[in-house]
Short mmCIF file of C-alpha atoms in Angstrom, two decimals:
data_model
loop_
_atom_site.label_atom_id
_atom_site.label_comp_id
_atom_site.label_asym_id
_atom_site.label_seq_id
_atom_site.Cartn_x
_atom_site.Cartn_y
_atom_site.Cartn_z
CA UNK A 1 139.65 129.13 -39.26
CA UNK A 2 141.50 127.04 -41.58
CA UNK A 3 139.46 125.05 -44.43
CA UNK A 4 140.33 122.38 -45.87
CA UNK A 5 138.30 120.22 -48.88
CA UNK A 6 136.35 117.67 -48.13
CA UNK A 7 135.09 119.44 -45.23
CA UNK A 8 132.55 117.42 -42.66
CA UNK A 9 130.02 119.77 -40.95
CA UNK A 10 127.13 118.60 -39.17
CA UNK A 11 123.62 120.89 -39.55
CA UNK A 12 121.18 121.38 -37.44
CA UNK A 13 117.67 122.96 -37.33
CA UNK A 14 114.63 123.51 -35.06
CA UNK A 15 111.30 124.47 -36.48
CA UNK A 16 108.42 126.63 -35.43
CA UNK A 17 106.04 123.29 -35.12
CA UNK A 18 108.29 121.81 -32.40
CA UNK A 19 108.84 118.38 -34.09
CA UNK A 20 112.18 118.11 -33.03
CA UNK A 21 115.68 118.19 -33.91
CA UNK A 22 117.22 117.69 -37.49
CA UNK A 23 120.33 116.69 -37.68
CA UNK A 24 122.34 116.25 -41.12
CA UNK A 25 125.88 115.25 -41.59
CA UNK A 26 127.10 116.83 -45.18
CA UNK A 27 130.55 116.96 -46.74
CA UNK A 28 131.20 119.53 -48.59
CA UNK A 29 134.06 118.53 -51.28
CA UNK A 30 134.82 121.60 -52.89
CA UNK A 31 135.58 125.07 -51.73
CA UNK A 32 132.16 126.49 -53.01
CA UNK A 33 130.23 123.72 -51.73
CA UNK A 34 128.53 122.84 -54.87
CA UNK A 35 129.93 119.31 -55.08
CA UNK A 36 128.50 117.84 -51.68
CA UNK A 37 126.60 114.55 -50.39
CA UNK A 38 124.81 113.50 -47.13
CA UNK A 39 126.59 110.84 -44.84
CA UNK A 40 123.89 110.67 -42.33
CA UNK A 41 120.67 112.17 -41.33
CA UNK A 42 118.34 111.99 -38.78
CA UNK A 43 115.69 113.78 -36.87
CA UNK A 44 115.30 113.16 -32.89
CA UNK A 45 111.58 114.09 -31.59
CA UNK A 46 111.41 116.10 -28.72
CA UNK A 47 110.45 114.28 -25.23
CA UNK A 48 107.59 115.50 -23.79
CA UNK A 49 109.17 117.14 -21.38
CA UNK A 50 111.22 119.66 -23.97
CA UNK A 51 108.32 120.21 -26.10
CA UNK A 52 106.28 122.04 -23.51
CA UNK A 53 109.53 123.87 -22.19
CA UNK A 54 109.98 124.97 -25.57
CA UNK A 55 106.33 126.13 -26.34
CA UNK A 56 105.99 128.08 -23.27
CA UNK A 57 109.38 129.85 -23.59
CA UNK A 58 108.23 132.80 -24.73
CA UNK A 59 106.49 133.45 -21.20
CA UNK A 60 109.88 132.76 -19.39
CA UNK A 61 111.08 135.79 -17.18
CA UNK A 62 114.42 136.83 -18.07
CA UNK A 63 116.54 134.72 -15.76
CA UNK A 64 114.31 131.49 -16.77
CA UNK A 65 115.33 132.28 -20.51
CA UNK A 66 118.55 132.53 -19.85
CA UNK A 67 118.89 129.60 -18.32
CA UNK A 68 116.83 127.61 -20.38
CA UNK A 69 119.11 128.79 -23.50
CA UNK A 70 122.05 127.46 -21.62
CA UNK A 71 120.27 123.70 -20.90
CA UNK A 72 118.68 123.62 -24.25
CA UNK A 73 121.74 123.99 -25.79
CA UNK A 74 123.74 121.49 -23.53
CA UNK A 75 120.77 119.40 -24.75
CA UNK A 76 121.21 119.81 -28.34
CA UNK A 77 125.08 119.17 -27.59
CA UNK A 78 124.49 115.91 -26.34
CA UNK A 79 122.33 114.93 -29.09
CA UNK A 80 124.61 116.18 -31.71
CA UNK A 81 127.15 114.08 -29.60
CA UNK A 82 125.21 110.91 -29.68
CA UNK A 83 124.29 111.64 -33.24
CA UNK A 84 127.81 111.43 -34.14
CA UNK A 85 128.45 108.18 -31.68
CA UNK A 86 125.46 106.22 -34.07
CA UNK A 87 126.50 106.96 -37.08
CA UNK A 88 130.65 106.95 -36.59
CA UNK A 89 131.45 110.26 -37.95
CA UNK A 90 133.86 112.47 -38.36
CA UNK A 91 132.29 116.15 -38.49
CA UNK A 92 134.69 119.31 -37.79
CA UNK A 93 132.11 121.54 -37.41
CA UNK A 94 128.52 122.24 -36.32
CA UNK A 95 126.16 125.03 -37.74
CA UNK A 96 122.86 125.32 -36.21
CA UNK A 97 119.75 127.08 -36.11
CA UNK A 98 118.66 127.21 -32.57
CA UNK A 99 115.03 127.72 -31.41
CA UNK A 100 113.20 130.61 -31.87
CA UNK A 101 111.55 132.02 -29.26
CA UNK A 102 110.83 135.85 -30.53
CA UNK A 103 111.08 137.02 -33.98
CA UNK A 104 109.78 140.75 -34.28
CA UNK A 105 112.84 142.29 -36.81
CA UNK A 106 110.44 145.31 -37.10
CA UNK A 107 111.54 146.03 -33.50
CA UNK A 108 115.13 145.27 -34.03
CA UNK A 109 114.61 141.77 -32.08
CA UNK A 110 115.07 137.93 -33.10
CA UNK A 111 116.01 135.19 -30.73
CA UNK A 112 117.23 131.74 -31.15
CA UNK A 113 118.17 129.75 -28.13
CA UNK A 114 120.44 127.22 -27.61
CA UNK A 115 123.53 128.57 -26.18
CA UNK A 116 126.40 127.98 -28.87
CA UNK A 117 129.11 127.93 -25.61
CA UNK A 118 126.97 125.01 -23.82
CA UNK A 119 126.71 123.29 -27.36
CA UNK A 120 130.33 123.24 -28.18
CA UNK A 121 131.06 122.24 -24.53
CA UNK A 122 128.81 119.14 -24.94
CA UNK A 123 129.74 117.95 -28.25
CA UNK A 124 133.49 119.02 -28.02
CA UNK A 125 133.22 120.94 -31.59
CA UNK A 126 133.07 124.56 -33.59
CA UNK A 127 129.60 125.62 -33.36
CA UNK A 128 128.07 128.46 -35.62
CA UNK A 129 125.24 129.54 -34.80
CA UNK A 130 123.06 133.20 -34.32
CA UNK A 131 122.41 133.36 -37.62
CA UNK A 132 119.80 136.07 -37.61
CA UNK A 133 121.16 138.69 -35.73
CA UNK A 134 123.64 140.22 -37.83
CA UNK A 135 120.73 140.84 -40.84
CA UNK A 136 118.22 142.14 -37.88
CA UNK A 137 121.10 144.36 -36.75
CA UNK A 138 121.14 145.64 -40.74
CA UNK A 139 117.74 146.39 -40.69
CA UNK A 140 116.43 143.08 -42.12
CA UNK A 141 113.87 140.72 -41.38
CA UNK A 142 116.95 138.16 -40.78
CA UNK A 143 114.70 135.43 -42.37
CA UNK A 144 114.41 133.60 -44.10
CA UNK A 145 117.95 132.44 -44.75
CA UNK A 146 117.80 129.43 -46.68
CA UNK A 147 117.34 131.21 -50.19
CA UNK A 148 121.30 131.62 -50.90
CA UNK A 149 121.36 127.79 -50.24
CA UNK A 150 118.17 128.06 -52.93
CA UNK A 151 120.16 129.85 -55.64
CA UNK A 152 123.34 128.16 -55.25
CA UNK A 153 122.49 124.44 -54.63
CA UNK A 154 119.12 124.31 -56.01
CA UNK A 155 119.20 126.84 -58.94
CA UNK A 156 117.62 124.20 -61.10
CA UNK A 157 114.23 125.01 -59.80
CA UNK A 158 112.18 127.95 -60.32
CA UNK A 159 110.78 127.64 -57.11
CA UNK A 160 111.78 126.27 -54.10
CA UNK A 161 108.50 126.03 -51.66
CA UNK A 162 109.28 125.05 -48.00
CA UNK A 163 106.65 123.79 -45.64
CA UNK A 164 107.45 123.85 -42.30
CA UNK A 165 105.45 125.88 -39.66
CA UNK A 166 105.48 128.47 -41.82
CA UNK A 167 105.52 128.05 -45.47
CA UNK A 168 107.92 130.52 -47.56
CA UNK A 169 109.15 130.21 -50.54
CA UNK A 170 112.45 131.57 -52.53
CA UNK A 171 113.24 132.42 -56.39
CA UNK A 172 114.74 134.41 -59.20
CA UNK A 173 113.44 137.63 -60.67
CA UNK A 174 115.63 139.97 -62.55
CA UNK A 175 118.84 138.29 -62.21
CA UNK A 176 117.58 139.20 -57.87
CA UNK A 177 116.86 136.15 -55.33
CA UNK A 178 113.25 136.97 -53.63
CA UNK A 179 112.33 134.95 -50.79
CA UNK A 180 109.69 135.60 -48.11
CA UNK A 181 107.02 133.91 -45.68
CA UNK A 182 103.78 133.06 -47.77
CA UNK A 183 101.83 132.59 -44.74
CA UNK A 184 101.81 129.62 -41.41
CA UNK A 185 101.29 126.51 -42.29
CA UNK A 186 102.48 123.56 -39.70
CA UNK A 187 102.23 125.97 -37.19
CA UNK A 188 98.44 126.29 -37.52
CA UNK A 189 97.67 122.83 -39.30
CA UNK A 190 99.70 121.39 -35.85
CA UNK A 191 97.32 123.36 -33.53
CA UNK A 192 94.31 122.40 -34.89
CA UNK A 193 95.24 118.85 -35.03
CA UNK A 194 96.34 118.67 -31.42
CA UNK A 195 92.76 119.82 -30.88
CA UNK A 196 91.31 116.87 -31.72
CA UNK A 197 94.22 114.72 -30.31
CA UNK A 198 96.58 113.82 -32.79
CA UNK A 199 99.87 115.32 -32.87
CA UNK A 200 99.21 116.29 -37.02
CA UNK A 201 97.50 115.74 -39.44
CA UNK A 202 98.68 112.54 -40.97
CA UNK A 203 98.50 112.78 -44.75
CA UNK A 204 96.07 115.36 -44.13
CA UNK A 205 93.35 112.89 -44.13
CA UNK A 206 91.40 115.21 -41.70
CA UNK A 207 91.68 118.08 -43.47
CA UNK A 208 90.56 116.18 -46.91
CA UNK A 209 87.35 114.94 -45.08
CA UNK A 210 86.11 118.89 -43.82
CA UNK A 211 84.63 120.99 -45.75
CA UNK A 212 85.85 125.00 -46.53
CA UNK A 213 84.18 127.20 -44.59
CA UNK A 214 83.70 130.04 -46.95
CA UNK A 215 83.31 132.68 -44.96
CA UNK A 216 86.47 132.42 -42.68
CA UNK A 217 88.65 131.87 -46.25
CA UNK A 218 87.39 135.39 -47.31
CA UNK A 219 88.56 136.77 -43.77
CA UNK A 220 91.75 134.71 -44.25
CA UNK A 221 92.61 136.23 -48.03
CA UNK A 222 92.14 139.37 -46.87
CA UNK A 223 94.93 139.94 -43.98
CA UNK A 224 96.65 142.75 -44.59
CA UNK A 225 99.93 140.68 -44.77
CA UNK A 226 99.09 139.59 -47.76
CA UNK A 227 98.94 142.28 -49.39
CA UNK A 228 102.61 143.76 -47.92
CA UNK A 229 105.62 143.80 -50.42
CA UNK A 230 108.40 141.39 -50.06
CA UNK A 231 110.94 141.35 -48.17
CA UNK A 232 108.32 139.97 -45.32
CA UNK A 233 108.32 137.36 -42.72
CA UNK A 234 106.29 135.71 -40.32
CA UNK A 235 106.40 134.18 -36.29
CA UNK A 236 104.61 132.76 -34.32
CA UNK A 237 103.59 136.23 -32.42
CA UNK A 238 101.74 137.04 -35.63
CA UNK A 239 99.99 133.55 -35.58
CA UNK A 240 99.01 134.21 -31.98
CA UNK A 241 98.01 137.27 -32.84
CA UNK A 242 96.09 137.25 -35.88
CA UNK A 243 94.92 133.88 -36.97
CA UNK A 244 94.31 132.15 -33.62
CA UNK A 245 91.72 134.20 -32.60
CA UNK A 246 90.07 134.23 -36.14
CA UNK A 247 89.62 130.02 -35.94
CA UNK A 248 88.76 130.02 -32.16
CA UNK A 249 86.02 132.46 -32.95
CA UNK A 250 84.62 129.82 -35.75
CA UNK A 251 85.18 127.24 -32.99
CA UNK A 252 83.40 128.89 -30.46
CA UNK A 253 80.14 128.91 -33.26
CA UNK A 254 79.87 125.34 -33.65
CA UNK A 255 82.44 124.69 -36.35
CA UNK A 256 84.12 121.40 -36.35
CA UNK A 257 88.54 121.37 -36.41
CA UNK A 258 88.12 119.15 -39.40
CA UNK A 259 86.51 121.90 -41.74
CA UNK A 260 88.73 124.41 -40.01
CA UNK A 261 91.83 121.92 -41.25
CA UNK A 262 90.34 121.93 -44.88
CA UNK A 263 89.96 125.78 -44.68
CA UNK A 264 93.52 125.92 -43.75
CA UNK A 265 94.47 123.50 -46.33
CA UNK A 266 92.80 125.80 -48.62
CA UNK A 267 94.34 129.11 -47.48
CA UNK A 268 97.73 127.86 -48.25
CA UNK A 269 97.65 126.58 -51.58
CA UNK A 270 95.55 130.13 -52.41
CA UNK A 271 98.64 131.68 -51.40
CA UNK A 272 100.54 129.72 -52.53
CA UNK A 273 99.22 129.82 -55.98
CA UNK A 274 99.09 133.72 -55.73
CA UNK A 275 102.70 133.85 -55.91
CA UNK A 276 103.85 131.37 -58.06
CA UNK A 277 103.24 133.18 -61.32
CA UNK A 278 106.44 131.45 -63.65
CA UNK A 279 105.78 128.29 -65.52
CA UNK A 280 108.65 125.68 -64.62
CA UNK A 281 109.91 123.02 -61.57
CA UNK A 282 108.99 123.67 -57.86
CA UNK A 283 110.80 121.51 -55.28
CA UNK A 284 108.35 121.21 -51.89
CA UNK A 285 110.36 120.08 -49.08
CA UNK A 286 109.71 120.72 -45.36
CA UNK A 287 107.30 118.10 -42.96
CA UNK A 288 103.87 119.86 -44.59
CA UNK A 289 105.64 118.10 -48.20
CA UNK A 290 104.93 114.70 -45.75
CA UNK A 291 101.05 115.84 -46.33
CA UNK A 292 99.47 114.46 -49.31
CA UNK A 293 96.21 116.67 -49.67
CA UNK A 294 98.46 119.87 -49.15
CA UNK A 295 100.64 119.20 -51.26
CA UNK A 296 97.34 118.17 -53.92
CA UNK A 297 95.83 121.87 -53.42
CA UNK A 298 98.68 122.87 -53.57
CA UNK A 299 99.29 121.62 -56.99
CA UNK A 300 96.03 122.28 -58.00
CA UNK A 301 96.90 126.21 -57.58
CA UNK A 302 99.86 126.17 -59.47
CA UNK A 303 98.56 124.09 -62.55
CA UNK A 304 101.59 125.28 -64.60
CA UNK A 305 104.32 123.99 -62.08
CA UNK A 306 105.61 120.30 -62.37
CA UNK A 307 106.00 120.04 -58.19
CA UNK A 308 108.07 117.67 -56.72
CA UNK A 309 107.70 116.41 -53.92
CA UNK A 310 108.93 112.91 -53.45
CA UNK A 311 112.71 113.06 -52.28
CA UNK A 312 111.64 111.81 -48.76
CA UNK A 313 115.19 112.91 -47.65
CA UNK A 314 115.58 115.82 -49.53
CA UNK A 315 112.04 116.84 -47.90
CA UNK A 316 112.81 116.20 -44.24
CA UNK A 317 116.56 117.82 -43.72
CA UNK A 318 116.64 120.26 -47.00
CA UNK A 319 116.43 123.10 -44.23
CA UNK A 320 119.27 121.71 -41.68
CA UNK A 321 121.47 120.68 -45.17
CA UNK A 322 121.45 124.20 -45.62
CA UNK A 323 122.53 125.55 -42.13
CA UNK A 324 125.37 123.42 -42.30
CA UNK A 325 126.51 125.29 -45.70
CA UNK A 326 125.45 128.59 -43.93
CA UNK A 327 128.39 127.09 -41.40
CA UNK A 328 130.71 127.02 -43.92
CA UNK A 329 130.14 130.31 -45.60
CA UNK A 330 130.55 132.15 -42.52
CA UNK A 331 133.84 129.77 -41.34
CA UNK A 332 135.15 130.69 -44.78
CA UNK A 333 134.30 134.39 -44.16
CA UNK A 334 131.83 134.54 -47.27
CA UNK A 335 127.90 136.48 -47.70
CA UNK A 336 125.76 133.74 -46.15
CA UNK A 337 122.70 136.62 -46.16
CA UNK A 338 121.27 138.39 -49.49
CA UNK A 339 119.88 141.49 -48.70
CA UNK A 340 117.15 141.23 -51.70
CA UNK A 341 115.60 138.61 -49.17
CA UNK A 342 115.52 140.16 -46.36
CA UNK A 343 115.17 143.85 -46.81
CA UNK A 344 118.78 144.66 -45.02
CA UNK A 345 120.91 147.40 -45.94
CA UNK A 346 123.19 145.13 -47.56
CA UNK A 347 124.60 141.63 -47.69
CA UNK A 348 126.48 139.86 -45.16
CA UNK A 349 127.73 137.36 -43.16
CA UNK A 350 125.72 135.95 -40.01
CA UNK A 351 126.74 133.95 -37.31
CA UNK A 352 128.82 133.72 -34.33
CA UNK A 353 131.51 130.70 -33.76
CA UNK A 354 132.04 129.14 -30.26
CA UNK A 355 135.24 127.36 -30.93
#
C-alpha cells in the first residue's frame, strides 16, 4: 500500500481481563512515526452478553470458534465504525489486536479472534491484524509485541512496566530490547474480585485492607516460571493451570479473597522488583496503573525507580497506541517484531491486511 504523511490509523486492543475494547485514533506525521499525537480515544466495555462469550471461548468446538471469530469481529467492526461516527474522523487504516483465546507458542499455537475480513466489511477500512502468528511460526513466543513501540516511542524510560492481565515489562540491555511476562496480574486480581462481587478491585482498597498470607507468597515465589530465562510469556492456560488452583486451595481452608488480594498485590511488586535492577524512570501504564496500592508496592520494590504513573491517557490506550504503529510498520513493509523479545529465529514483520 501506498503511504502517505500524516497518516490516520485507528488502534485497537483486547486484553486478557475482558474489560473491553480500546480504541485509539493516532496520526502518525512522519514516515518513522516518531512525531505522532492522539485525536481520539476511547474504551467501550463489553455487554454482558460478549463478556461471557468471550470467557468461555476457549471451550467452543471448532465450528462454534469459527463462527464466533467471524461475529466478534463484525462486532468490533461496528464499534470501530461508530467510534469513528462520534468522534468525526478520518482514519485510513485499522490495526488491531483481536482476542486471545489460546496462546501456547511452545506448541507452535496462538490465536486471536476477530475475523480481520468481517472487520473490514463492517467498518469499510484496511484492517491489520494477526499479529502473532508470523513470530509463533519463527519459533517465538509471538508476545509480547509492544516493546519495539517501547524502544522507539518511549526510549526515554528505562523501563516500561505494563499492567494489564498480565503484567510484562520491556527494556534495554546491551544495546538488545528484553521484554517478557513478569507474571498475571488483572487476570488474577479480576478473579478474585468477582468473587466477592465487584467487577475489580477499585483502587485496590480490598487488597490494602487483607493481610499477606505468608505461606501461599512462598509457594507463589517459587514457580518454576520464575526462575525461566527470558524470552518468556504467559496466558491464561498457565493461570488456569497453575495459580488458580493454588488460591482455591487457600480458599477452600478458610482464607478470606481480601488477604488473597493483598497476597496477590504482594506477589507482583516482588516480581516486579526482582527484575527491575537499573536505577532510572519507569512508565506504568495498563488498567492495574488505575490501582493505587499496586502501583504503592510496587514502588516500594523498586525504591531506586522514579515510577510514573499518572498520564491517565497514556495509562489506559498506551497498548492500542501501539498496535496502531504496529499497523503502520507492517503497511510500510518494516520489522514490527524483535526477535531478542521473543525468542524467534529472527526479526520480522507480523500481520495480515484485509483490504
Amino acid at each position: 500500500m501506498s503511504i502517505a504523511f500524516p497518516y490516520r490509523i485507528i488502534g485497537m486492543m483486547s486484553g486478557s481481563s475482558l474489560d473491553g475494547l480500546d480504541l485509539v485514533s493516532v496520526v502518525f506525521e512522519t514516515a518513522d512515526g516518531l512525531k505522532f499525537h492522539i485525536e481520539a480515544a476511547e474504551s467501550q466495555p463489553y455487554p454482558d452478553a460478549w463478556r461471557q462469550r468471550l470467557a468461555g471461548a476457549h471451550l467452543l468446538s471448532g465450528l462454534e470458534l469459527s463462527l464466533l471469530d467471524v461475529e466478534y469481529g463484525r462486532f468490533v467492526g461496528e464499534c470501530i465504525r461508530d467510534f469513528i461516527k462520534t468522534h468525526d474522523l478520518a482514519p485510513q487504516a485499522v490495526a488491531m489486536h483481536g482476542h486471545t483465546v489460546f496462546h501456547e507458542p511452545h506448541r507452535g499455537l496462538t490465536l486471536q479472534i476477530g475475523s480481520g475480513a468481517a472487520v473490514a466489511a463492517a467498518c469499510g477500512l484496511p484492517v491489520v491484524c494477526k499479529f502473532r502468528d508470523k513470530d509463533v511460526a519463527l519459533g517465538g513466543e509471538g508476545a509480547p509485541l509492544v516493546p519495539i513501540g517501547d524502544r522507539l516511542l518511549f526510549g526515554r524510560y528505562t523501563y516500561c512496566l505494563n499492567l494489564g492481565g498480565i503484567a510484562n515489562i520491556s527494556y534495554e540491555e546491551n544495546g538488545r530490547r528484553i521484554a517478557f511476562d513478569i507474571t498475571t496480574c488483572n487476570m488474577v486480581l479480576n478473579a478474585l474480585a468477582q468473587r466477592i462481587g465487584l467487577a475489580f478491585d477499585r483502587n485496590g482498597e480490598c487488597a490494602a485492607a487483607g493481610q499477606n498470607i505468608a505461606a501461599l507468597r512462598t509457594k507463589l515465589d517459587a514457580l518454576d516460571f520464575y526462575r525461566q530465562a527470558p524470552p518468556k510469556s504467559l496466558g491464561r492456560e498457565w493461570f488456569e493451570r497453575v495459580q488458580q488452583p493454588l488460591y482455591l486451595n487457600y480458599i477452600e481452608q478458610g482464607y478470606s479473597e481480601t488477604d488473597l488480594l493483598r497476597t496477590f498485590v504482594e506477589h507482583i511488586a516482588a516480581q516486579t522488583g526482582r527484575v527491575c535492577r537499573q536505577e532510572g524512570r519507569m512508565l506504568i501504564t495498563g488498567g492495574g496503573a488505575f490501582n493505587r496500592f499496586l502501583v504503592e508496592r510496587i514502588r516500594a520494590a523498586c525504591p531506586q525507580l522514579v515510577c510514573e504513573a499518572d498520564q491517565p491517557q497514556l495509562i489506559e490506550y498506551k497498548e492500542a497506541l501501539i498496535f496502531a504503529f504496529l499497523g503502520l510498520l507492517r503497511l510500510q513493509n518494516r520489522v514490527n517484531c524483535l526477535h531478542s523479545v521473543t525468542g524467534a529465529v529472527s526479526d520480522n514483520i507480523g500481520g495480515c491486511i484485509f483490504l
